[in-house]
JSON list of C-alpha atoms in Angstrom, two decimals:
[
{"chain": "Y", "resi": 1, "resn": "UNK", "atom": "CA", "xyz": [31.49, 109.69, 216.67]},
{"chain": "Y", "resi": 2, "resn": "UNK", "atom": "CA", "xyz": [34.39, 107.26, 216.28]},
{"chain": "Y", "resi": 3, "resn": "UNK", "atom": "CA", "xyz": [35.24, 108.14, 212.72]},
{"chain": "Y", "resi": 4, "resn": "UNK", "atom": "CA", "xyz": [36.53, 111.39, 211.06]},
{"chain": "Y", "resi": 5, "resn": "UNK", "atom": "CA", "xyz": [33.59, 111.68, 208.81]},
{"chain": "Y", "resi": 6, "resn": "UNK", "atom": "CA", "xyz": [31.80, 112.64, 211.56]},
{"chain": "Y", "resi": 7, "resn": "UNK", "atom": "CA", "xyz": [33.19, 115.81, 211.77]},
{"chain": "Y", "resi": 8, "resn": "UNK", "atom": "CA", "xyz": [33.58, 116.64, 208.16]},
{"chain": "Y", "resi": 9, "resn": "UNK", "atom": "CA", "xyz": [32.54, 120.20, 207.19]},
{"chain": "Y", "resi": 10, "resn": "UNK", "atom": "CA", "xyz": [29.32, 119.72, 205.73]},
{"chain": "Y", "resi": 11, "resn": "UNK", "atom": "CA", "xyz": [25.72, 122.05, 205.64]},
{"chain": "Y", "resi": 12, "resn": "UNK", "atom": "CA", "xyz": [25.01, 120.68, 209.17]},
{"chain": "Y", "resi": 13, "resn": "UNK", "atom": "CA", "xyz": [28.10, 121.80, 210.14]},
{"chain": "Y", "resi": 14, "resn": "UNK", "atom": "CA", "xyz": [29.86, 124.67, 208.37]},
{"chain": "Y", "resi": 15, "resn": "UNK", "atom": "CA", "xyz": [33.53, 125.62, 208.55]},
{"chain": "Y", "resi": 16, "resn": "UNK", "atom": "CA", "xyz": [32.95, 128.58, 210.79]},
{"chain": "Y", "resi": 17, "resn": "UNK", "atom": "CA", "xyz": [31.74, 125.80, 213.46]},
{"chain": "Y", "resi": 18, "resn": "UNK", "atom": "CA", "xyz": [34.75, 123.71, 212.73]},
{"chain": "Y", "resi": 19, "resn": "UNK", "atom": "CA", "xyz": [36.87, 126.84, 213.41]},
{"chain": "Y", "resi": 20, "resn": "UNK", "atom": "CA", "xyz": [35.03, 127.51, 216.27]},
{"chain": "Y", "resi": 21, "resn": "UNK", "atom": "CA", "xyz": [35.56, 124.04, 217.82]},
{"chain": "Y", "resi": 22, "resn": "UNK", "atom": "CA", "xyz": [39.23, 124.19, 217.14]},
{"chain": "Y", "resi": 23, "resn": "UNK", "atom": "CA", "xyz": [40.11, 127.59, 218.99]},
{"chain": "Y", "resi": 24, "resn": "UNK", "atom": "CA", "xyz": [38.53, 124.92, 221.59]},
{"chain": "Y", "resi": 25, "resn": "UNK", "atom": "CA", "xyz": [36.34, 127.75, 223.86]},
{"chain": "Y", "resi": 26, "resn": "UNK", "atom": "CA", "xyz": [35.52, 125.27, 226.44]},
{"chain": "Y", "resi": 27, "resn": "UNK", "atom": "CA", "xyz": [38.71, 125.84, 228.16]},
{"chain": "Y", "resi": 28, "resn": "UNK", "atom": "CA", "xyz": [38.03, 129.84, 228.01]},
{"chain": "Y", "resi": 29, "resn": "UNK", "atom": "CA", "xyz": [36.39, 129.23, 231.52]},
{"chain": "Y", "resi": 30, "resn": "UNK", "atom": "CA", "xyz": [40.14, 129.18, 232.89]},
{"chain": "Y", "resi": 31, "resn": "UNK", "atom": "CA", "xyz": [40.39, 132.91, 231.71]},
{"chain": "Y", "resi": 32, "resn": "UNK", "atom": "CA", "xyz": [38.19, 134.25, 234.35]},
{"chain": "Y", "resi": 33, "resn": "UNK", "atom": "CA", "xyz": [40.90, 133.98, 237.36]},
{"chain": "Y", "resi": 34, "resn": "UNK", "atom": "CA", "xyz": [41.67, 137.56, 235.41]},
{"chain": "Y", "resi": 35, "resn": "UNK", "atom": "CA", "xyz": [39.31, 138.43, 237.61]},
{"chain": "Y", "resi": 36, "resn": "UNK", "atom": "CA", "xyz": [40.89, 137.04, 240.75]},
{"chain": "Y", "resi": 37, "resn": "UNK", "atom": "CA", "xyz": [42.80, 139.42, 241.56]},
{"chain": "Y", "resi": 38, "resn": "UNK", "atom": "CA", "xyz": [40.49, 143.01, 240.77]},
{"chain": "Y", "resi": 39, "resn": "UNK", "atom": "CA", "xyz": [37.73, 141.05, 242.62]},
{"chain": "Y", "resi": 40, "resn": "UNK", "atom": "CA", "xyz": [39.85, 140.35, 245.78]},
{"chain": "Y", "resi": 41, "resn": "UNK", "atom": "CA", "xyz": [40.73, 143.64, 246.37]},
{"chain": "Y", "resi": 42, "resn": "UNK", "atom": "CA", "xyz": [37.24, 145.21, 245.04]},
{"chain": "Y", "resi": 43, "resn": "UNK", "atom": "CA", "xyz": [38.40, 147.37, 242.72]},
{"chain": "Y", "resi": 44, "resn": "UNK", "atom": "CA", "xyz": [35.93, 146.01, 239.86]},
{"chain": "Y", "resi": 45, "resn": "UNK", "atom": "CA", "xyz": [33.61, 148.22, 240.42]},
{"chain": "Y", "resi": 46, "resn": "UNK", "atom": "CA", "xyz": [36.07, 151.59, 240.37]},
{"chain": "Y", "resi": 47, "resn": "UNK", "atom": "CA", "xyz": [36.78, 153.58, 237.27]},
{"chain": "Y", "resi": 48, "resn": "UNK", "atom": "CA", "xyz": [37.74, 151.37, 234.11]},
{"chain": "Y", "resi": 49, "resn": "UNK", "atom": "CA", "xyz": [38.60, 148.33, 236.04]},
{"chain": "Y", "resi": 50, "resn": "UNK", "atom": "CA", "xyz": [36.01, 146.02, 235.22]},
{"chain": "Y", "resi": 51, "resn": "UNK", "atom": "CA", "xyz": [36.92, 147.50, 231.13]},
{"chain": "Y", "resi": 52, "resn": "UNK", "atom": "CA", "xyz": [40.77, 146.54, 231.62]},
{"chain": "Y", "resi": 53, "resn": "UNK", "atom": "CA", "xyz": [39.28, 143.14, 233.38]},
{"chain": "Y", "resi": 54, "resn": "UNK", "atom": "CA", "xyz": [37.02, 142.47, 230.20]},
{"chain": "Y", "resi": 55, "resn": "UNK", "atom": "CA", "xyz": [39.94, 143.34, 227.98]},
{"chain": "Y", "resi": 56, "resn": "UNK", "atom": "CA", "xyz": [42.33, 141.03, 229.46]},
{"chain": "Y", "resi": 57, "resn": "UNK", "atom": "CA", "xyz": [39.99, 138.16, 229.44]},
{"chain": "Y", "resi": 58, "resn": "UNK", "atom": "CA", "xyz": [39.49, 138.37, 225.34]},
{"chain": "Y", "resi": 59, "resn": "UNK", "atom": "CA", "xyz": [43.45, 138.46, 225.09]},
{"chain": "Y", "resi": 60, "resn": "UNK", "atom": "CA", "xyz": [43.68, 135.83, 227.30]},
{"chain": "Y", "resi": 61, "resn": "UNK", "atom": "CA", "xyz": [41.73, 133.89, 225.26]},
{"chain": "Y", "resi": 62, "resn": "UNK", "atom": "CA", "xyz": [42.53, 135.04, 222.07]},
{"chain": "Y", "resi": 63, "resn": "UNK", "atom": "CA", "xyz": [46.35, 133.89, 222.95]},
{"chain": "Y", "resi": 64, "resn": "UNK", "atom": "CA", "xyz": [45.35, 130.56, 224.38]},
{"chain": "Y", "resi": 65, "resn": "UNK", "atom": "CA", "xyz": [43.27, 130.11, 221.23]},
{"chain": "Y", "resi": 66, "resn": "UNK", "atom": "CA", "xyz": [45.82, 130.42, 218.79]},
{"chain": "Y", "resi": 67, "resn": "UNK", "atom": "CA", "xyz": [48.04, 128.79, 221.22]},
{"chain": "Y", "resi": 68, "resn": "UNK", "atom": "CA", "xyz": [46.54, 125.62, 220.90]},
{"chain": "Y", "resi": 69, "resn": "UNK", "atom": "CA", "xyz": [46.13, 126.34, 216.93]},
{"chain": "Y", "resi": 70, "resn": "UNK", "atom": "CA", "xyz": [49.79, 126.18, 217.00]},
{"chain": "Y", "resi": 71, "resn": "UNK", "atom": "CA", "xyz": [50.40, 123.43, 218.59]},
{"chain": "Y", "resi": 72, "resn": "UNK", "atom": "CA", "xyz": [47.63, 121.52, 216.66]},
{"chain": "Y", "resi": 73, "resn": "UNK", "atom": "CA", "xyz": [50.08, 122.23, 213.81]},
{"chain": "Y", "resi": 74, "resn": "UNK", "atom": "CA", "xyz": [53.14, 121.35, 214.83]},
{"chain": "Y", "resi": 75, "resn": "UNK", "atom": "CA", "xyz": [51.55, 117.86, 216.51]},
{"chain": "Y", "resi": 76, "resn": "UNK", "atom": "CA", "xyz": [49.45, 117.43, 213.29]},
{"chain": "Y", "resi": 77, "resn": "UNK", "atom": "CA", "xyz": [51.26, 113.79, 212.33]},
{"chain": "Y", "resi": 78, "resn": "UNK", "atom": "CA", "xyz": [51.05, 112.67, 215.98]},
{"chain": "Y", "resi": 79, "resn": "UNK", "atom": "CA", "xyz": [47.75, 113.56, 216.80]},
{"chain": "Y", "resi": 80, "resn": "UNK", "atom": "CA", "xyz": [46.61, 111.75, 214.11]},
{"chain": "Y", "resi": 81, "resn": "UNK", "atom": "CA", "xyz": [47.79, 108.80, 215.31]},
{"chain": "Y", "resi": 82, "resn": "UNK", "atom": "CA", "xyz": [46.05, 109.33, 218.44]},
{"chain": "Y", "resi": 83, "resn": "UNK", "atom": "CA", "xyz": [42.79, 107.94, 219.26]},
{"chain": "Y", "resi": 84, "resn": "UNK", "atom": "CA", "xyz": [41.15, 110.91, 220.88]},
{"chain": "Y", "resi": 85, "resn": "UNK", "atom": "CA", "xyz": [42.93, 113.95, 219.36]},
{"chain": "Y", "resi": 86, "resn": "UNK", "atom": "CA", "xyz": [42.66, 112.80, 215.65]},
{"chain": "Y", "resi": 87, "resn": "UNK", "atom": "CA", "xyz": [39.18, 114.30, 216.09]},
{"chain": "Y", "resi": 88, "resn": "UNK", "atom": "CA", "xyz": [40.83, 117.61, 215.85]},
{"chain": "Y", "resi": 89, "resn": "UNK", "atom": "CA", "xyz": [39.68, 119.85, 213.18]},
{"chain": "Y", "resi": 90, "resn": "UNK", "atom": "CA", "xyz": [43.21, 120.22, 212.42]},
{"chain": "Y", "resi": 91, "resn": "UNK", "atom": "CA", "xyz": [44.60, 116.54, 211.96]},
{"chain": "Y", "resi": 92, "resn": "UNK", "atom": "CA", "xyz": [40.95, 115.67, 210.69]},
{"chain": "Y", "resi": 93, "resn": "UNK", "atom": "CA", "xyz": [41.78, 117.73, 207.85]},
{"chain": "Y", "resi": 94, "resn": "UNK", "atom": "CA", "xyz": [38.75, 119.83, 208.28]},
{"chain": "Y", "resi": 95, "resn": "UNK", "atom": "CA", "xyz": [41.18, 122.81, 208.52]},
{"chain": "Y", "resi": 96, "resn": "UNK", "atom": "CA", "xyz": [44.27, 123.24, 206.66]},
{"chain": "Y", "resi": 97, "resn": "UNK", "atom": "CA", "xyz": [47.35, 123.49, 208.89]},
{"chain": "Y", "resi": 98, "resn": "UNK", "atom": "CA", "xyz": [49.00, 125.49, 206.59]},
{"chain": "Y", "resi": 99, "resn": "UNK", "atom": "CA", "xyz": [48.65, 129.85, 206.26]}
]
């Protein structure tokens, strides 16, 4: 996949997918040291602890998602300059850095 038309938004792969790729949930997997901590001192299993665990981990990776939205943005011209990150749905074009 070394060009950009590989990722174009297309009825193979629709823009939800593209949007999915670019909140990039491979690196959610980080999130669960949230879990560290309640686990360590076996507490997930009292009251609403594993609850507030759960919660923390979706705004843990709802922030880190739209972190890295962000910073697509702002790095738009750069990354697509680079060889690896002009893939990006963002300075692919596939999603519109703009609101």
């Amino acid at each position: 996949m070394a060009s950009g038309a590989a990722y174009r938004a297309t009825p193979a792969r629709p823009q939800l997918r593209v949007l999915i790729r670019a909140v990039r949930p491979k690196q959610w997997a980080k999130n669960v040291l949230v879990l560290a901590a309640p686990g360590a001192a076996g507490v997930l299993t009292h009251g609403d602890a594993l609850w507030h665990v759960a919660v923390a981990f979706v705004a843990f990776c709802l922030v880190s998602s739209g972190t890295y939205l962000l910073n697509d943005a702002r790095d738009l011209e750069a990354d697509r300059l680079h060889p690896t990150k002009r893939h990006r749905p963002i300075a692919a074009g596939l999603i519109s850095a703009r609101p």
